Amino acid sequence: FGTPAGGGVAPKLLFRQLFEKESSTYTYLLADVGHPDRPALLIDPVDRTVDRDLSLTKDLGLKLIYALNTHCHADHVTGTGLIKASYTLLALYVANIFFTKMPTVKSIISKESGAKADLFVEAGDRVYIGNLFLEVRATPGHTVGCVTYVTGDERDQPQPRMAFTGDALLIRGCGRTDFQGGSSSQLYHSVHSQIFTLPKDTLLYPAHDYKGFTVTTVEEETTCNPRLSKDEGTFTNIMENLNLPYPKMIDVAVPANMVCGLQDPPLSAI
Amino acid sequence: FGTPAGGGVAPKLLFRQLFEKESSTYTYLLADVGHPDRPALLIDPVDRTVDRDLSLTKDLGLKLIYALNTHCHADHVTGTGLIKASYTLLALYVANIFFTKMPTVKSIISKESGAKADLFVEAGDRVYIGNLFLEVRATPGHTVGCVTYVTGDERDQPQPRMAFTGDALLIRGCGRTDFQGGSSSQLYHSVHSQIFTLPKDTLLYPAHDYKGFTVTTVEEETTCNPRLSKDEGTFTNIMENLNLPYPKMIDVAVPANMVCGLQDPPLSAI
Ligand SMILES: [Fe+2]
Ligand SMILES: [Fe+2]
């Protein structure tokens, strides 16, 4: 999606990790500040913190073009809808004055999620901001439509690589597999074939953390993850005996997120 | 404190930011993993999360040698005492078996803080882990003994530089100045002379954040900090009219932290 901006400008990553306490969700901001437009994207924005995220992109002089979701979340309402709405309202307002067109933010989710969005990605796709890109890897198992976004493998892309794993891989853990078409065997294969095969210094950024960890690496999780470092049989056995309570937010969050957090929210919802 | 390890090994920073939700405190782990001993230090550990921090240093194969405090905290009990105690107990236990000496962790705080610790630092001192070092800058104003720890200015030290500002500078904010010998005028001068004079891409890591921000830069705060980007008169006026409630934890935390979080805790306290 999009194409490299080219123009002989080297990409330069601006990166911010942002935390939402209520649902312990991490949102990630990435921008190519080597590019004159300073194009940016948000991964897994949360509805409660959209104001914070938009004011940060404004402070940093970024042009937000994409709002990506790693999957259809069951524990919080995505901020994608509100972000699109904020920009739309602003566009209407400004259009009235200047007859000009404002940038619009496009929401992105995987085709397999079954959720609504402006753009749908699948394994192998690239999402470009300026001359930086994220590669899409299919990592189903927590939900059927989970994807992991990984920074590019080329010389001018960030080193070490970074992977945004959603709930497929958490720091010393992983997402549950008992809802939303989850499968522990599928999750095991996803993580081992799509994440643990990345270079061992790859930085792994999850969608959540409940203990205050912020980042891990492939090397660390292959050896220290108490679930995924085990063999498949042990893993599926662990996952089938978690006895977790029914997810608190699922009945609110899933319907909202299937339409990408109010894909086209009524004006009164803002 | 300490000396460069030398030996022709280039330093290689391993860095982790860790969050404690209750008091919204950030703890930082830094290690030189280019050095064969993998020596490490913790900045502003919290008593509640000592187990997490020690298990992480163990997972990463690090040798923890220092526990630093940016100041005598009023909002949480430092983890320094418990960390020292854990190591002492372990040392006793292992000594019984192997007749060997375990590494000990030394606590560090500024001389001006008036608090107890194993080592006292002042402006201009360097704290070494392997071939990496932190430079001490005096940044009083939130408390009399506040210091900022800044990574070195030499070619083999991390680029961009990183500064651990404690409560002197928070992201889009700053610590209160109405307790513990605070002074808004002194804080203004500390930040402007010791932090804002660092290169503009210096990464600033505060001791707290209440909105989920994780990092900022000198450039960002000099322009976007709603308090410290103003002139001194405006700043002191803002600080004198905050009307903040009495700090919740101060009567517990300050006495404990004056002895560096139970400097020599009784064995029953662990
Ligand atoms: Fe999820
Ligand atoms: Fe403080």
XYZ file of C-alpha atoms and ligand atoms in Angstrom:
542
model
C 0.000 0.000 0.000
C 1.480 3.215 -1.081
C 4.836 3.133 -2.797
C 8.290 4.197 -1.718
C 8.505 7.971 -1.911
C 11.922 7.731 -3.516
C 13.521 11.030 -4.409
C 16.921 9.985 -3.091
C 16.024 10.841 0.514
C 17.195 8.271 3.065
C 14.365 7.163 5.353
C 14.709 8.181 8.993
C 12.490 6.497 11.543
C 10.794 8.425 14.308
C 9.345 5.883 16.710
C 7.131 6.227 19.778
C 5.597 3.619 22.026
C 2.438 4.781 23.807
C 0.598 3.074 26.673
C -3.096 2.970 27.551
C -3.413 1.967 31.228
C -7.031 0.781 31.378
C -6.576 -2.020 28.837
C -2.745 -2.150 29.138
C -2.543 -1.581 25.382
C 0.465 -0.315 23.471
C -0.053 1.963 20.489
C 2.909 2.609 18.196
C 3.672 5.689 16.155
C 6.093 5.383 13.248
C 7.052 8.148 10.848
C 9.602 8.755 8.132
C 11.061 12.097 9.206
C 13.678 11.850 6.446
C 10.841 12.557 4.016
C 9.724 16.173 3.617
C 6.036 15.254 4.255
C 6.940 13.397 7.493
C 4.310 10.700 6.781
C 3.234 8.620 9.786
C 1.144 5.643 10.825
C -0.335 4.422 14.096
C -0.518 0.738 15.021
C -3.391 -0.320 17.321
C -4.682 3.069 18.491
C -7.199 2.959 21.387
C -10.399 5.028 21.387
C -9.691 6.525 24.862
C -6.307 7.912 23.824
C -6.988 9.237 20.336
C -6.685 12.844 21.537
C -3.239 12.170 22.999
C -2.077 10.400 19.854
C -3.335 13.083 17.478
C -1.872 15.887 19.581
C 1.484 14.086 19.572
C 1.483 13.707 15.782
C 0.658 17.418 15.586
C 3.455 18.388 18.041
C 5.897 16.376 15.964
C 4.719 17.908 12.689
C 3.732 14.533 11.218
C 1.203 13.747 8.524
C -0.800 10.749 9.679
C -1.796 8.609 6.703
C -2.603 5.145 8.108
C -4.170 3.637 11.231
C -3.350 -0.072 11.339
C -4.817 -2.815 13.488
C -2.953 -6.047 14.136
C -6.321 -7.783 14.647
C -9.900 -7.306 15.693
C -9.364 -6.607 19.415
C -11.677 -8.027 22.084
C -10.364 -6.015 25.022
C -10.595 -2.407 23.914
C -12.231 -0.317 21.206
C -9.832 0.615 18.440
C -9.177 4.304 17.931
C -9.186 3.941 14.161
C -12.766 5.158 13.711
C -12.322 8.238 15.891
C -9.067 9.141 14.174
C -10.724 8.970 10.782
C -13.631 11.006 12.124
C -11.391 13.698 13.642
C -9.674 14.133 10.336
C -12.961 14.134 8.430
C -14.461 16.806 10.674
C -11.341 18.893 10.401
C -11.445 18.435 6.630
C -15.069 19.614 6.474
C -14.272 22.583 8.665
C -11.218 23.621 6.728
C -12.843 22.910 3.355
C -15.520 25.454 4.236
C -12.885 28.087 4.725
C -10.162 27.287 2.237
C -11.905 25.025 -0.316
C -8.945 22.759 0.095
C -8.602 19.045 0.643
C -7.221 17.784 3.977
C -5.209 14.608 4.252
C -7.320 11.604 5.115
C -6.267 8.726 7.309
C -6.915 5.260 5.931
C -7.679 2.367 8.277
C -5.953 -0.947 7.603
C -6.672 -4.475 8.857
C -6.173 -7.966 7.465
C -8.576 -9.382 4.895
C -8.930 -12.532 7.041
C -10.186 -10.555 10.064
C -13.558 -10.085 8.402
C -13.641 -6.563 9.886
C -14.364 -3.369 7.956
C -11.558 -0.995 6.984
C -10.472 1.215 4.111
C -7.670 -1.100 3.051
C -7.138 -4.808 3.574
C -3.735 -6.426 3.801
C -2.517 -9.970 3.481
C 0.774 -11.813 3.945
C 3.560 -10.320 1.851
C 1.952 -6.887 1.418
C 3.957 -3.797 2.238
C 2.625 -0.642 3.905
C 4.740 2.381 2.986
C 5.191 5.673 4.826
C 7.658 7.719 2.812
C 10.622 5.440 2.212
C 9.967 3.225 5.228
C 7.783 0.170 5.011
C 6.166 -2.506 7.117
C 5.902 -6.016 5.768
C 2.734 -7.982 6.612
C 3.051 -11.487 8.058
C 0.044 -13.684 8.786
C 0.150 -14.855 12.415
C -3.286 -16.384 13.085
C -4.084 -18.374 16.233
C -5.174 -15.716 18.740
C -7.757 -14.683 16.136
C -8.093 -15.902 12.549
C -7.091 -12.535 11.140
C -4.034 -11.660 13.273
C -1.091 -10.173 11.427
C 2.375 -9.082 12.530
C 3.851 -5.945 10.942
C 7.626 -6.124 10.472
C 10.012 -3.360 9.399
C 11.768 -3.974 6.086
C 14.734 -6.221 5.453
C 16.577 -3.735 3.259
C 19.773 -1.828 3.918
C 18.093 1.574 4.385
C 15.403 0.241 6.750
C 15.749 0.358 10.587
C 18.369 -1.846 12.209
C 17.710 -3.992 14.205
C 14.365 -4.933 12.658
C 11.183 -4.326 14.631
C 8.082 -6.510 14.703
C 4.657 -5.445 15.981
C 3.205 -8.747 17.048
C -0.272 -7.794 18.270
C -1.466 -10.526 20.656
C 0.235 -13.371 18.781
C 3.327 -12.965 20.926
C 3.372 -11.099 24.240
C 6.465 -10.567 26.398
C 6.885 -13.916 28.207
C 3.369 -14.824 27.074
C 0.871 -14.877 24.212
C -2.752 -14.029 23.522
C -5.488 -16.470 24.540
C -6.760 -18.871 21.888
C -10.243 -19.721 23.181
C -12.260 -17.015 21.396
C -12.633 -15.365 17.993
C -11.628 -18.441 15.977
C -8.483 -18.965 18.054
C -6.389 -22.118 17.783
C -3.398 -22.883 19.980
C -1.827 -25.198 17.417
C -2.152 -22.526 14.721
C -0.703 -19.874 17.072
C 2.292 -22.089 17.818
C 3.039 -22.497 14.116
C 2.492 -18.796 13.395
C 4.960 -17.664 16.038
C 7.574 -20.295 15.213
C 7.427 -19.830 11.430
C 6.773 -16.066 11.162
C 8.335 -14.451 14.262
C 11.009 -16.749 15.704
C 12.601 -17.002 12.216
C 13.406 -13.261 12.244
C 16.993 -12.226 13.164
C 17.542 -12.874 16.858
C 18.114 -9.192 17.663
C 14.723 -8.225 16.167
C 12.854 -6.015 18.638
C 9.397 -7.381 19.412
C 6.664 -4.917 20.367
C 3.409 -6.491 21.613
C -0.105 -5.017 21.688
C -0.264 -5.409 25.461
C 1.795 -5.836 28.559
C 0.443 -6.278 32.060
C 3.713 -6.188 34.014
C 5.314 -3.013 32.705
C 7.662 -4.585 30.168
C 7.958 -2.531 26.993
C 9.931 -4.603 24.502
C 11.637 -7.946 24.022
C 13.682 -9.690 21.304
C 13.423 -12.875 19.270
C 16.421 -14.268 21.146
C 14.833 -13.548 24.515
C 11.430 -15.074 23.733
C 12.783 -18.189 22.027
C 14.611 -18.987 25.267
C 12.560 -17.307 28.051
C 8.919 -17.409 26.897
C 7.365 -19.877 29.360
C 4.815 -21.025 26.769
C 6.246 -20.637 23.296
C 9.767 -21.851 24.036
C 8.230 -25.297 24.755
C 7.341 -27.994 22.208
C 3.952 -27.857 20.510
C 2.293 -30.481 22.703
C 3.302 -28.750 25.915
C 2.186 -25.419 24.471
C -1.297 -26.552 23.438
C -1.678 -28.286 26.788
C -0.819 -25.044 28.631
C -3.224 -23.055 26.449
C -6.085 -25.488 26.958
C -5.756 -25.318 30.732
C -5.547 -21.569 31.329
C -9.140 -21.425 32.679
C -9.378 -17.728 31.927
C -12.522 -15.751 32.752
C -14.789 -14.574 29.917
C -13.112 -11.480 28.397
C -14.469 -8.369 30.146
C -14.762 -6.105 27.130
C -15.477 -8.661 24.405
C -19.188 -7.948 23.943
C -18.565 -4.232 23.547
C -15.222 -4.288 21.789
C -15.637 -6.996 19.157
C -18.804 -5.619 17.521
C -17.266 -2.119 17.518
C -13.963 -3.351 16.150
C -15.572 -5.442 13.411
C -16.526 -2.088 11.919
C -13.039 -0.797 12.822
C -14.132 1.195 15.882
C -17.090 2.948 14.283
C -15.801 2.933 10.732
C -18.016 5.870 9.819
C -19.166 7.155 13.178
C -22.172 9.459 13.374
C -21.038 13.033 14.044
C -22.703 12.897 17.465
C -20.305 10.137 18.541
C -17.245 12.351 18.481
C 32.444 5.410 40.075
C 34.045 2.386 38.631
C 36.369 2.846 35.701
C 36.074 2.006 32.028
C 36.601 -1.740 31.627
C 38.825 -1.140 28.623
C 40.244 -4.240 27.012
C 39.537 -3.021 23.503
C 35.900 -4.151 23.616
C 33.443 -1.674 22.115
C 30.560 -0.949 24.498
C 27.155 -2.158 23.369
C 24.099 -0.812 25.137
C 21.215 -3.041 26.119
C 18.394 -0.777 27.223
C 14.993 -1.474 28.757
C 12.284 0.855 29.976
C 10.013 -0.667 32.633
C 6.725 0.713 33.966
C 5.130 0.463 37.411
C 1.407 1.209 37.046
C 0.463 2.080 40.632
C 2.819 5.064 40.870
C 3.258 5.481 37.072
C 7.013 5.164 37.591
C 9.563 4.269 34.951
C 12.549 2.158 35.913
C 15.425 1.883 33.433
C 17.813 -0.984 32.898
C 21.109 -0.308 31.123
C 23.847 -2.839 30.493
C 27.050 -3.072 28.493
C 26.545 -6.347 26.641
C 29.728 -5.735 24.641
C 31.614 -6.485 27.853
C 32.059 -10.163 28.800
C 30.635 -9.564 32.326
C 27.512 -7.850 30.928
C 27.489 -5.337 33.827
C 24.184 -3.529 34.414
C 22.534 -0.803 36.434
C 18.952 0.104 37.304
C 17.720 3.683 37.539
C 14.822 4.363 39.951
C 13.697 0.818 40.768
C 10.366 0.538 42.653
C 9.897 -1.762 45.646
C 6.764 -3.418 44.161
C 8.528 -4.476 40.963
C 11.908 -5.618 42.255
C 11.090 -9.266 41.479
C 10.265 -8.416 37.857
C 13.441 -6.360 37.461
C 15.712 -8.979 38.999
C 14.176 -11.786 36.969
C 14.699 -9.734 33.803
C 18.370 -9.117 34.591
C 18.690 -12.860 35.189
C 16.912 -13.767 31.906
C 19.270 -11.439 30.064
C 22.354 -12.838 31.771
C 23.329 -9.474 33.246
C 25.424 -8.718 36.306
C 23.664 -5.960 38.240
C 26.213 -3.722 39.942
C 24.433 -0.425 40.673
C 20.952 0.752 41.675
C 20.710 4.507 41.091
C 18.110 6.981 42.261
C 17.578 10.309 40.525
C 16.297 11.737 43.817
C 14.613 10.903 47.083
C 11.127 10.018 45.780
C 7.955 11.086 47.599
C 5.504 8.996 45.589
C 6.832 5.456 45.823
C 9.330 3.428 47.828
C 12.577 2.861 45.976
C 13.476 -0.734 45.192
C 17.136 -0.141 45.973
C 16.983 -1.603 49.478
C 15.164 -4.773 48.410
C 17.543 -5.294 45.506
C 20.520 -5.057 47.812
C 18.799 -7.417 50.243
C 17.938 -9.992 47.554
C 21.532 -10.099 46.491
C 22.768 -10.318 50.072
C 20.451 -13.213 50.876
C 21.430 -14.997 47.700
C 25.064 -14.379 48.564
C 24.598 -15.887 52.029
C 22.781 -18.859 50.564
C 25.318 -19.530 47.865
C 28.271 -18.812 50.166
C 27.055 -21.630 52.394
C 27.255 -24.034 49.502
C 30.180 -22.857 47.401
C 32.199 -20.695 49.838
C 32.217 -18.128 47.094
C 31.480 -14.427 46.995
C 28.441 -13.175 45.069
C 28.375 -9.831 43.331
C 26.903 -7.067 45.449
C 24.755 -4.227 44.183
C 25.707 -0.747 45.319
C 23.051 1.932 45.785
C 23.787 5.406 44.443
C 22.144 8.785 45.114
C 23.330 12.378 45.138
C 25.253 13.763 48.085
C 22.851 16.739 48.195
C 19.808 14.487 48.696
C 20.831 13.848 52.307
C 19.624 10.238 51.862
C 21.612 7.125 52.747
C 23.299 5.043 50.041
C 26.494 3.107 49.401
C 27.893 5.704 47.023
C 27.195 9.406 46.650
C 27.512 11.265 43.381
C 27.791 14.909 42.479
C 27.834 16.982 39.285
C 30.525 15.833 36.883
C 30.920 12.324 38.316
C 30.756 9.348 36.000
C 29.109 6.009 36.766
C 30.648 3.214 34.691
C 29.189 -0.137 33.670
C 31.799 -1.840 31.542
C 32.768 0.690 28.905
C 29.532 2.648 29.073
C 29.091 5.530 31.455
C 26.510 7.942 32.788
C 27.496 11.507 33.539
C 25.902 13.147 36.594
C 24.284 16.581 36.216
C 22.809 18.478 39.161
C 19.188 19.422 38.395
C 17.741 20.639 41.718
C 14.357 22.347 41.990
C 11.893 19.458 42.396
C 14.030 18.389 45.365
C 17.373 19.813 46.495
C 19.210 16.624 45.588
C 17.781 15.859 42.119
C 20.271 14.723 39.510
C 19.967 13.833 35.826
C 22.041 10.932 34.501
C 23.221 11.447 30.910
C 24.944 8.937 28.635
C 28.480 9.885 27.621
C 29.490 12.388 24.990
C 32.200 10.191 23.458
C 32.318 8.508 20.081
C 31.789 4.980 21.406
C 28.849 5.939 23.660
C 25.176 5.606 22.535
C 23.928 7.910 19.789
C 21.687 9.866 20.180
C 22.487 10.637 23.809
C 19.981 9.658 26.497
C 19.144 11.591 29.659
C 17.314 10.190 32.681
C 15.725 13.291 34.101
C 13.922 11.986 37.190
C 11.152 14.456 38.058
C 13.093 17.539 36.952
C 11.634 17.238 33.474
C 8.548 15.175 32.644
C 7.076 14.763 29.152
C 5.136 18.013 28.603
C 5.471 18.706 32.324
C 7.789 18.735 35.340
C 7.826 17.662 38.974
C 6.111 19.814 41.601
C 8.266 22.282 43.518
C 6.251 22.758 46.715
C 7.837 20.026 48.870
C 11.221 18.581 49.828
C 13.147 21.845 49.431
C 11.687 22.479 45.981
C 12.096 25.790 44.187
C 10.477 26.657 40.868
C 13.110 29.238 39.991
C 15.888 26.721 40.678
C 14.088 24.053 38.622
C 13.762 26.435 35.678
C 17.495 27.154 35.712
C 18.376 23.460 36.166
C 16.364 22.354 33.143
C 17.463 25.236 30.918
C 21.167 24.986 31.786
C 21.603 21.208 32.244
C 19.005 19.534 30.003
C 17.949 21.933 27.240
C 21.632 22.533 26.398
C 22.060 18.869 25.365
C 21.929 18.069 21.617
C 18.375 18.521 20.357
C 17.982 14.841 19.416
C 18.873 13.714 22.980
C 16.262 11.213 24.166
C 14.727 12.255 27.480
C 13.456 9.539 29.811
C 11.484 10.773 32.842
C 10.845 9.015 36.164
C 7.077 9.154 35.588
C 4.420 9.544 32.992
C 0.703 9.654 33.643
C -0.578 9.703 30.048
C 1.265 6.748 28.541
C 4.082 8.659 26.848
C 7.406 6.834 27.067
C 10.060 9.207 25.772
C 10.615 12.694 24.403
C 13.520 14.755 23.057
C 15.215 18.045 23.920
C 13.858 19.546 20.693
C 10.312 18.490 21.528
C 10.291 19.796 25.109
C 11.975 23.107 24.333
C 9.101 23.838 21.955
C 6.111 21.833 23.295
C 6.530 21.717 27.099
C 3.624 23.900 28.281
C 5.581 25.005 31.367
C 9.279 24.952 30.615
C 9.144 26.407 27.103
C 7.888 29.652 28.690
C 9.991 32.439 30.241
C 10.996 32.135 33.883
C 8.337 34.483 35.242
C 5.525 32.623 33.509
C 6.974 29.314 34.676
C 7.218 30.240 38.353
C 3.742 31.723 38.173
C 2.349 28.457 36.756
C 4.166 26.431 39.432
C 2.922 28.607 42.276
C -0.681 28.215 41.194
C -0.925 24.462 40.635
C -2.930 23.951 43.870
C -1.955 20.292 44.021
C -3.210 18.028 46.811
C -0.787 16.855 49.509
C 1.270 14.013 47.983
C -0.470 10.704 48.753
C 2.598 8.610 49.500
C 4.935 11.270 50.906
C 4.708 10.293 54.590
C 5.519 6.680 53.797
C 7.858 7.101 50.883
C 10.145 9.929 51.976
C 11.239 8.429 55.315
C 11.811 5.039 53.599
C 13.696 6.624 50.721
C 15.887 8.741 52.986
C 17.424 5.429 53.999
C 17.324 4.360 50.334
C 14.283 2.056 50.651
C 15.363 0.193 53.773
C 19.080 0.504 53.263
C 19.736 -2.571 55.375
C 16.327 -4.161 55.678
C 15.692 -6.745 58.393
C 15.576 -10.235 56.881
C 11.900 -10.484 57.817
C 11.094 -7.593 55.472
C 11.931 -9.509 52.326
Fe -6.569 -9.460 21.161
Fe 9.780 12.973 42.884
